[in-house]
GROMACS .gro file of C-alpha atoms in nm:
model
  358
    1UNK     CA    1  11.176  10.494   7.192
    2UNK     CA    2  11.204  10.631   7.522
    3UNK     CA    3  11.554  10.668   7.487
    4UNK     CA    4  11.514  10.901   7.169
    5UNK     CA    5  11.191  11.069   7.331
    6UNK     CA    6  11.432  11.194   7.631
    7UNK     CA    7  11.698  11.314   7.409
    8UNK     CA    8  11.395  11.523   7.190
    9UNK     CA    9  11.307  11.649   7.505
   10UNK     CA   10  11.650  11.738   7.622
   11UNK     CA   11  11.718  11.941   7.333
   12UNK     CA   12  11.409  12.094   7.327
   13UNK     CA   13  11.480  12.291   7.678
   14UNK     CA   14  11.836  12.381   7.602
   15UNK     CA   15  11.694  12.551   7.286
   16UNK     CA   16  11.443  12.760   7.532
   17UNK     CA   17  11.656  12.785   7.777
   18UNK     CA   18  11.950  12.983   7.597
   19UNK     CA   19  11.757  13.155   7.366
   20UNK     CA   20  11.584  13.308   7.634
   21UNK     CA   21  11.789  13.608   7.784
   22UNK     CA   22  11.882  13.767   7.449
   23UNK     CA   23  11.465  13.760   7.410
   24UNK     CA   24  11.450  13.929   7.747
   25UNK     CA   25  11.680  14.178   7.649
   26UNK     CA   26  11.552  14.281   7.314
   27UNK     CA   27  11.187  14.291   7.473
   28UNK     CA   28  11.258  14.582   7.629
   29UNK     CA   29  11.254  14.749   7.276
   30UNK     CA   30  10.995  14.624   7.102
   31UNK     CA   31  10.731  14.739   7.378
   32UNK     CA   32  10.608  14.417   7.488
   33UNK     CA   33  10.646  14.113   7.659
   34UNK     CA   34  10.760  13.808   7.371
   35UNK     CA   35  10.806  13.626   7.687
   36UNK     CA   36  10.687  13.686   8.047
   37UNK     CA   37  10.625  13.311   8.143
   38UNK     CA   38  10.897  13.024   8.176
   39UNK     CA   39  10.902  12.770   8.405
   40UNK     CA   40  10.944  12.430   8.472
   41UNK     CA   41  10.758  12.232   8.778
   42UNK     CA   42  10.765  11.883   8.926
   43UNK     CA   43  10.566  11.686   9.134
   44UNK     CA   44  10.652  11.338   9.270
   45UNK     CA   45  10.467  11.120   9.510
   46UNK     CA   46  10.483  10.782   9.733
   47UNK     CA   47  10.179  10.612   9.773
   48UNK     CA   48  10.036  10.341   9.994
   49UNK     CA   49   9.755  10.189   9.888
   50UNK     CA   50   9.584   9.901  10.070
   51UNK     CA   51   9.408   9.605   9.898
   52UNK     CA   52   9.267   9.251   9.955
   53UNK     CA   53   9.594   9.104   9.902
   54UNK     CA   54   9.931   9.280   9.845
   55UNK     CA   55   9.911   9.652   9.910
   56UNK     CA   56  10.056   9.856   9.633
   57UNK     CA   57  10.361  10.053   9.743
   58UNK     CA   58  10.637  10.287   9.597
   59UNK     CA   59  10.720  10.633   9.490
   60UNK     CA   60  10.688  10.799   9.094
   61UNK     CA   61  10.656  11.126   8.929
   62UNK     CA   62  10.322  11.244   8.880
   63UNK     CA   63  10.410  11.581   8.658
   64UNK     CA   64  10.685  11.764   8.478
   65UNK     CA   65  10.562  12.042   8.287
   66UNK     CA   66  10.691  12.310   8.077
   67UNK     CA   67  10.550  12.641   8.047
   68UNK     CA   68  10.625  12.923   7.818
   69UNK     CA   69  10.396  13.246   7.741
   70UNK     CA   70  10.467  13.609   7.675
   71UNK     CA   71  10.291  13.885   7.376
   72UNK     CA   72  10.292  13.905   7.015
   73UNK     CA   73  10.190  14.260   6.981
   74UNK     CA   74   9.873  14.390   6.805
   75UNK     CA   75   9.650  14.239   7.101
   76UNK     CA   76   9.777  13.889   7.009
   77UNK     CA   77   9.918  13.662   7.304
   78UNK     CA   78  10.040  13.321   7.347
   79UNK     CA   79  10.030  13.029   7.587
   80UNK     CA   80  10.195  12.700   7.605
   81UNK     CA   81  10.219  12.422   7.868
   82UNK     CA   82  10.396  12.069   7.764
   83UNK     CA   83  10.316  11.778   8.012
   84UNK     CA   84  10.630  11.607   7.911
   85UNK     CA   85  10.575  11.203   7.922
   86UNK     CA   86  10.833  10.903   7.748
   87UNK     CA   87  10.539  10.839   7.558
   88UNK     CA   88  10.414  10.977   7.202
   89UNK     CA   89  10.100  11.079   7.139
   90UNK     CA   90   9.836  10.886   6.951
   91UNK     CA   91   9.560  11.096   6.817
   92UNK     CA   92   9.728  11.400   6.662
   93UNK     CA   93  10.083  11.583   6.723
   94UNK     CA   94   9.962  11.794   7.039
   95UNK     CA   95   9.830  11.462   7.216
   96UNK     CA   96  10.069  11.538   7.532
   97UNK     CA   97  10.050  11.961   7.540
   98UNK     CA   98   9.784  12.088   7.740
   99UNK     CA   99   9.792  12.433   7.613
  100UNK     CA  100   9.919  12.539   7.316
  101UNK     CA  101   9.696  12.878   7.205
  102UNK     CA  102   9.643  13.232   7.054
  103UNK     CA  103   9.471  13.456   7.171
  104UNK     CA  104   9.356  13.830   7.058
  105UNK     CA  105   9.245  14.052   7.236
  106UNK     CA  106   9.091  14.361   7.021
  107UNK     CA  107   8.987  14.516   7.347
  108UNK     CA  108   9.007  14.490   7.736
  109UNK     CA  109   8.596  14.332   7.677
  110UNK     CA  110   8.654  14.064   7.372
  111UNK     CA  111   8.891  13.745   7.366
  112UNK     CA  112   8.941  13.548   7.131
  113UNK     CA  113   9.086  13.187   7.112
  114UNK     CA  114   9.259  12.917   6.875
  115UNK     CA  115   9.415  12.659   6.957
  116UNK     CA  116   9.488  12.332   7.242
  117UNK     CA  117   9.285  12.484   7.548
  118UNK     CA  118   9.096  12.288   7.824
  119UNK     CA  119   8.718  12.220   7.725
  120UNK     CA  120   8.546  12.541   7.888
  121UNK     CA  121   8.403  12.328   8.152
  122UNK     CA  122   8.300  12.461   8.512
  123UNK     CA  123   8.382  12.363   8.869
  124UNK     CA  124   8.667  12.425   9.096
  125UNK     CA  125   8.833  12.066   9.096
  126UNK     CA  126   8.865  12.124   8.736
  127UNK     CA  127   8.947  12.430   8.689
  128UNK     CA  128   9.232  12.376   8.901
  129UNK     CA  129   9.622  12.270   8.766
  130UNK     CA  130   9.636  11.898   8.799
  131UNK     CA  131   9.949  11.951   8.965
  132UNK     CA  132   9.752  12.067   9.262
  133UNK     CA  133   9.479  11.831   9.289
  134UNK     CA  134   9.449  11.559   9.518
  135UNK     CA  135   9.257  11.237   9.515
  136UNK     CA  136   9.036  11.348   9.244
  137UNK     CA  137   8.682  11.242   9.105
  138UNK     CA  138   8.598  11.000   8.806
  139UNK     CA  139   8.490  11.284   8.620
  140UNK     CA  140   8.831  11.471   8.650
  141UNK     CA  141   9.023  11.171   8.588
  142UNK     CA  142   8.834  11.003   8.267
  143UNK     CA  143   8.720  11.277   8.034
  144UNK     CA  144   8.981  11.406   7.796
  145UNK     CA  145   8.973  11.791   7.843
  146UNK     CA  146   9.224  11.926   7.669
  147UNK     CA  147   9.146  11.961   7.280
  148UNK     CA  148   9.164  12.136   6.968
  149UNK     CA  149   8.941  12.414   7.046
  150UNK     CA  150   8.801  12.772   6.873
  151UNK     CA  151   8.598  13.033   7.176
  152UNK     CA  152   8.505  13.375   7.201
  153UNK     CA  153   8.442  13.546   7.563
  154UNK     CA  154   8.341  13.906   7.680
  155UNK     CA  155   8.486  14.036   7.984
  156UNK     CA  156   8.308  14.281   8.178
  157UNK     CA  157   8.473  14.611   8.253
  158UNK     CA  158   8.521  14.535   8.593
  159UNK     CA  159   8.665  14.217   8.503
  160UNK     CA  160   8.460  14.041   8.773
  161UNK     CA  161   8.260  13.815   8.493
  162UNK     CA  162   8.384  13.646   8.197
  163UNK     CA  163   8.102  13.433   7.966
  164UNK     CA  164   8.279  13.173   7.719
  165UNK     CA  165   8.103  13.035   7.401
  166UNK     CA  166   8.347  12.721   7.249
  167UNK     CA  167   8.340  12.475   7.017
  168UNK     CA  168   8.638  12.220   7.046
  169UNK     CA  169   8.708  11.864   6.952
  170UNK     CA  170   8.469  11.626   7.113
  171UNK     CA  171   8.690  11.397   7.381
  172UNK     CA  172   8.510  11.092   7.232
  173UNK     CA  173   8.828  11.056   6.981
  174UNK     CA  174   9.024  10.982   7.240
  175UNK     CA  175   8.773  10.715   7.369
  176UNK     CA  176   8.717  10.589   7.044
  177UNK     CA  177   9.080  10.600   6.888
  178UNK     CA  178   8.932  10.817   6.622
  179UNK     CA  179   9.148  11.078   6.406
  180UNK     CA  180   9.082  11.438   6.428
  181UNK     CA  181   8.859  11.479   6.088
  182UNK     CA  182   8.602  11.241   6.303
  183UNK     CA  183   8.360  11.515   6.310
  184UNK     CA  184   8.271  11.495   6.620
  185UNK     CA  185   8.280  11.829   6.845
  186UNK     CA  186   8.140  11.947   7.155
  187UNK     CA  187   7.960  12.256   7.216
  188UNK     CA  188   8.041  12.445   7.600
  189UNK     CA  189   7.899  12.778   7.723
  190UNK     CA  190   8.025  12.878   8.036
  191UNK     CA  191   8.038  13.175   8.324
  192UNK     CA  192   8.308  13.281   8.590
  193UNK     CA  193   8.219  13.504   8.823
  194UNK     CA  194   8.355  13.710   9.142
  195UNK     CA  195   8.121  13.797   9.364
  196UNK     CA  196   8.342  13.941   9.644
  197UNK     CA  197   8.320  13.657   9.846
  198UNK     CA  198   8.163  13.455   9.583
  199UNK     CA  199   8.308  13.325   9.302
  200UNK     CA  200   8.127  13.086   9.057
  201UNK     CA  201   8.271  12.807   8.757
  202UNK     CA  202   7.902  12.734   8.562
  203UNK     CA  203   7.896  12.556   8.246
  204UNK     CA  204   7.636  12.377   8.043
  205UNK     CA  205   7.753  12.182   7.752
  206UNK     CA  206   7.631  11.937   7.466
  207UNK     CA  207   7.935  11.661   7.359
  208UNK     CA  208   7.909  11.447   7.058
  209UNK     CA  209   7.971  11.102   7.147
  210UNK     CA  210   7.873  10.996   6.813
  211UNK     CA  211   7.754  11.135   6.461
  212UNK     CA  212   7.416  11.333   6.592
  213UNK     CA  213   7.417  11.239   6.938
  214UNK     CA  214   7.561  11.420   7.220
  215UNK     CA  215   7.607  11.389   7.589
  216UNK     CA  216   7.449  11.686   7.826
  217UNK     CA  217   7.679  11.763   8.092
  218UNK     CA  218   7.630  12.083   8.316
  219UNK     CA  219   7.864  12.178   8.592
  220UNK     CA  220   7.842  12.407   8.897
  221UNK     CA  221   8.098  12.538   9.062
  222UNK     CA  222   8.051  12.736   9.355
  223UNK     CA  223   8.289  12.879   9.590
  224UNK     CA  224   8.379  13.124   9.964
  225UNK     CA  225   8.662  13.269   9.952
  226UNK     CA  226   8.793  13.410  10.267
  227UNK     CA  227   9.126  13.543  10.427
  228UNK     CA  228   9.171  13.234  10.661
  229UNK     CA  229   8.931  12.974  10.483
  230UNK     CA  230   8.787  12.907  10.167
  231UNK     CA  231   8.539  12.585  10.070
  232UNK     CA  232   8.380  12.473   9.723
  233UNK     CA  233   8.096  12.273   9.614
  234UNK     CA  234   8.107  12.163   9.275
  235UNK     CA  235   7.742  11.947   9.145
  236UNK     CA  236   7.833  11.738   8.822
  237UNK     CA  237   7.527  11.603   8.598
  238UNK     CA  238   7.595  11.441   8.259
  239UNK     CA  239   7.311  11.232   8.079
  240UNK     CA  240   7.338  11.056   7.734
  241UNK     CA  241   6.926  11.062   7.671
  242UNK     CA  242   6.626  11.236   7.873
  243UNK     CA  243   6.533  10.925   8.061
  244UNK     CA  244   6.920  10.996   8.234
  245UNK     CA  245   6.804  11.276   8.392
  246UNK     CA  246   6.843  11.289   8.745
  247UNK     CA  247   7.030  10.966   8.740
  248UNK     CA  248   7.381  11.018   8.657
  249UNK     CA  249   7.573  11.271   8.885
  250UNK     CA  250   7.824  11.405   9.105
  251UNK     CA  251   7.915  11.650   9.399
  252UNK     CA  252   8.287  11.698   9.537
  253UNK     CA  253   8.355  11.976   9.793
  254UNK     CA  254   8.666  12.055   9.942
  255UNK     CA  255   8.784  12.315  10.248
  256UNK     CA  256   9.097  12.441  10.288
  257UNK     CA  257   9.200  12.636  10.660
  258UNK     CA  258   9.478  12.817  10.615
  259UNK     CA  259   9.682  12.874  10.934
  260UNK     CA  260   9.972  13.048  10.774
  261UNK     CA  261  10.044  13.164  10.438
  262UNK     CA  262  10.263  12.871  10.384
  263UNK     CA  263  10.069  12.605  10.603
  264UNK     CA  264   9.682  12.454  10.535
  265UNK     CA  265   9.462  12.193  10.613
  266UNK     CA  266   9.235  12.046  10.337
  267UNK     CA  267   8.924  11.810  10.407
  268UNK     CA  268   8.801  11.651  10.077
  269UNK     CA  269   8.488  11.442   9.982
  270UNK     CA  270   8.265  11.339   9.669
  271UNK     CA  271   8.015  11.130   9.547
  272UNK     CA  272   7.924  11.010   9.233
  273UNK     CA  273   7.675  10.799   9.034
  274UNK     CA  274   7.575  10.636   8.701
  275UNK     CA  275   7.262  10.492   8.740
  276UNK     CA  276   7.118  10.528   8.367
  277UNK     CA  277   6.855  10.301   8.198
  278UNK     CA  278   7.132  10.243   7.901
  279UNK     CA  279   7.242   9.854   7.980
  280UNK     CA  280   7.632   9.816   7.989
  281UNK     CA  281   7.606   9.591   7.717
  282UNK     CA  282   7.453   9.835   7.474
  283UNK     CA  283   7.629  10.027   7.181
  284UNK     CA  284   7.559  10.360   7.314
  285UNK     CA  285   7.656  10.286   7.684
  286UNK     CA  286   7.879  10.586   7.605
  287UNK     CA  287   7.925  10.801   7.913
  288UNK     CA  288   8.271  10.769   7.980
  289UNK     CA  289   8.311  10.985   8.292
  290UNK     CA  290   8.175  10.727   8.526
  291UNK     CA  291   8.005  10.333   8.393
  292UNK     CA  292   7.670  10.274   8.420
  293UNK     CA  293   7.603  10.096   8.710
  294UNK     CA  294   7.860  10.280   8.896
  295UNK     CA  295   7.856  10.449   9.258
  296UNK     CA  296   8.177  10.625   9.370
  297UNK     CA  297   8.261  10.774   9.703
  298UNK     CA  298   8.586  10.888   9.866
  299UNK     CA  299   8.702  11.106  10.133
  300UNK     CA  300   9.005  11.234  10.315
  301UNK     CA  301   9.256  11.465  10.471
  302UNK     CA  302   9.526  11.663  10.402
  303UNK     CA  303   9.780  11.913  10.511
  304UNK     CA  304  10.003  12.153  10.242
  305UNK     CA  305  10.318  12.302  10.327
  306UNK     CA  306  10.549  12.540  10.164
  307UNK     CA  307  10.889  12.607  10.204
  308UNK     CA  308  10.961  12.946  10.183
  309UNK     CA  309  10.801  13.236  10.059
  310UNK     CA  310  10.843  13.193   9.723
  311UNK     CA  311  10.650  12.920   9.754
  312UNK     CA  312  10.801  12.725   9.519
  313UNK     CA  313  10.862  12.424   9.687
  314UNK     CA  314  10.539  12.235   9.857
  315UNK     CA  315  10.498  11.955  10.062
  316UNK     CA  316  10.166  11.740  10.094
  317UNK     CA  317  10.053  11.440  10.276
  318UNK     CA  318   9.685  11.300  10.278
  319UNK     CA  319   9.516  10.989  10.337
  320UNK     CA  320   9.143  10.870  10.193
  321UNK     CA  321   8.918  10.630  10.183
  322UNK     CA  322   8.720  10.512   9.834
  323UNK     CA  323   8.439  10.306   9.802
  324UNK     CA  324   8.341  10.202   9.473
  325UNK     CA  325   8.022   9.978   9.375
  326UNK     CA  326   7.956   9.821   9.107
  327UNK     CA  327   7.632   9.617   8.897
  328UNK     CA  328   7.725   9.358   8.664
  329UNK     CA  329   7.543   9.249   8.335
  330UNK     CA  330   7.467   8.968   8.560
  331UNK     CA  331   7.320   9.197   8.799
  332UNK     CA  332   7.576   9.090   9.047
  333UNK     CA  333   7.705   9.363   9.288
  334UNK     CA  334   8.026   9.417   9.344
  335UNK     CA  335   8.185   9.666   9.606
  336UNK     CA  336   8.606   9.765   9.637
  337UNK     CA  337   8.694   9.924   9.984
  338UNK     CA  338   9.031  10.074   9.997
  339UNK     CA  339   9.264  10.322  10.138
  340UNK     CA  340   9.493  10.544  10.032
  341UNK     CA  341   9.821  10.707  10.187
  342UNK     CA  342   9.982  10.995   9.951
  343UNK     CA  343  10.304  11.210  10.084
  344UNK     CA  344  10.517  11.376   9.799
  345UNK     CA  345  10.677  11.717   9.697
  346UNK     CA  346  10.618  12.006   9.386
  347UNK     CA  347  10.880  12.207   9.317
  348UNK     CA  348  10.838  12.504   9.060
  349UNK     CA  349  11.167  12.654   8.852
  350UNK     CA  350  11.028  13.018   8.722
  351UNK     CA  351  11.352  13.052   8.513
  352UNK     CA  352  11.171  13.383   8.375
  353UNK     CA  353  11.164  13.552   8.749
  354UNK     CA  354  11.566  13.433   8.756
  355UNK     CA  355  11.632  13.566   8.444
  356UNK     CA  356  11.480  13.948   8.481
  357UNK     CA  357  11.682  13.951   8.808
  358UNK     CA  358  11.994  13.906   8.619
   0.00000   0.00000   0.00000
């Protein structure tokens, strides 16, 4: 399978590839832009990570991703970004594309969306690429963001403020192995902001986790942005009934001090917690972004370094600690203790930037 996957995959960019400078050419007359995004980009990593036995060791590839966009005239866009994997999807045919959307714009004030988006959800560590993020929370690693999705969003004139109403496919078919007629959606309103200094990610959100019942989550994102430094605070809260309140949620910041324009330092922490009435044991112990019974910390450091200043080829290192306890349904505790030692490379191939130049 992997075999035949690779060759799909092959083909697929040779097609893009060449039939991508006659499109660049003929663009010129049509008045707009059928393509003014094409790249490819890589990241690969070696990890150390220590254990109570045999540490785990070794190097892989974390991301290769494809991404195409340009205009279709008439206030109609397009965006597409394939994380290509050697495995198929398993709940519909756009399991493994992130983005895959339309968009119309019938003024510089109103968008409007269809398509395979990310779950208008706010905060910083999730707003970000997952190519760039580093050691990340349960949150950002368990819920299923990208999904079938339909929005609408007004843009002030300034464009310093954009509000977001949504209504996509509920990640709980993924959890549940459901098919996409499951009926179950989620519901996301959400506000980015630029504040000269300040920029905020808010979100509030109600996700079906089964037929009539949803999961509150509301995120925060907060963020300073200045020349030499910038630092985030993102507060996570997600409850499946009103007696969660208060009990299940988390907080990640991260600073970044930027020496150069091509070298920074990064200091990274979070904490997060599950600590809902629902027993583990029950039907509806549902909340999949971290287990109830659940506390989560971690920590580190990091430095990011880019090669030139095209900055198309990065280097990272880092190194954090994570401390995860756990409850039982014997009431047992249970706590893991481990480090973790990440140094690796992303490398970005903007074939559209190559292919204007020639």
């Amino acid at each position: 399978m992997h075999k035949t996957l690779n060759i799909k995959l092959i083909t697929i960019l040779t097609l893009v590839l060449t039939t991508t400078m006659p499109v660049l050419e003929a663009q010129e007359k049509s008045g707009f832009d059928l393509i003014n995004k094409l790249k490819l980009e890589v990241r690969a990593d070696g990890e150390y990570t220590t254990t109570d036995s045999t540490p785990n060791l070794g190097f892989h590839g974390k991301y290769f991703n494809l991404m195409l966009g340009g205009e279709l005239g008439g206030g109609f866009s397009y965006y597409f970004k394939q994380r290509i994997v050697a495995n198929e999807g398993t709940v519909t045919f756009f399991d493994n594309t992130d983005f895959l959307y339309l968009d119309y714009m019938p003024s510089q004030n109103w968008r409007f969306r269809f398509g395979k988006d990310a779950m208008a959800l706010g905060g910083f560590e999730y707003d970000a690429s997952p190519i760039d993020v580093y050691f990340p929370t349960n949150l950002w690693r368990n819920i299923y963001c990208f999904q079938l999705a339909a929005s609408g969003a007004y843009i002030t004139s300034d464009g310093n403020h954009t509000f977001i109403a949504q209504v996509s496919n509920s990640p709980y078919i993924n959890y549940g192995d459901l098919n996409y007629d499951a009926g179950l959606v989620a519901y996301n309103i959400y506000w980015a902001g630029n504040m000269g200094h300040l920029h905020t990610l808010w979100s509030t959100s109600l996700v079906e986790y089964k037929w009539n019942h949803y999961l509150n989550m509301t995120m925060l994102g907060t963020k300073l942005v200045y020349d030499k430094w910038d630092l985030y605070l993102d507060l996570m809260h997600h409850a499946l009934t009103t007696r969660d309140w208060g009990k299940n949620f988390g907080v990640v910041s991260c600073a970044n001090y930027y020496f150069t324009d091509r070298f920074n330092i990064f200091v990274k922490g979070m904490y997060e917690q599950n600590k809902s009435s629902v027993h583990l044991a029950s039907t509806v112990a549902a909340d999949h972004q971290l287990a109830a019974g659940h506390t989560f910390a971690r920590y580190g450091l990091g430095f990011e370094w880019y090669a030139n200043k095209q900055k198309n080829v990065r280097l990272h290192i880092y190194g954090c600690q994570t401390i995860d306890s756990y409850t039982d349904d014997s009431d047992v505790r249970h706590t893991d203790d481990y480090w973790n030692f990440n140094i690796g490379a992303t490398w970005t191939m903007d074939y559209f930037k190559m292919f204007k130049k020639n």
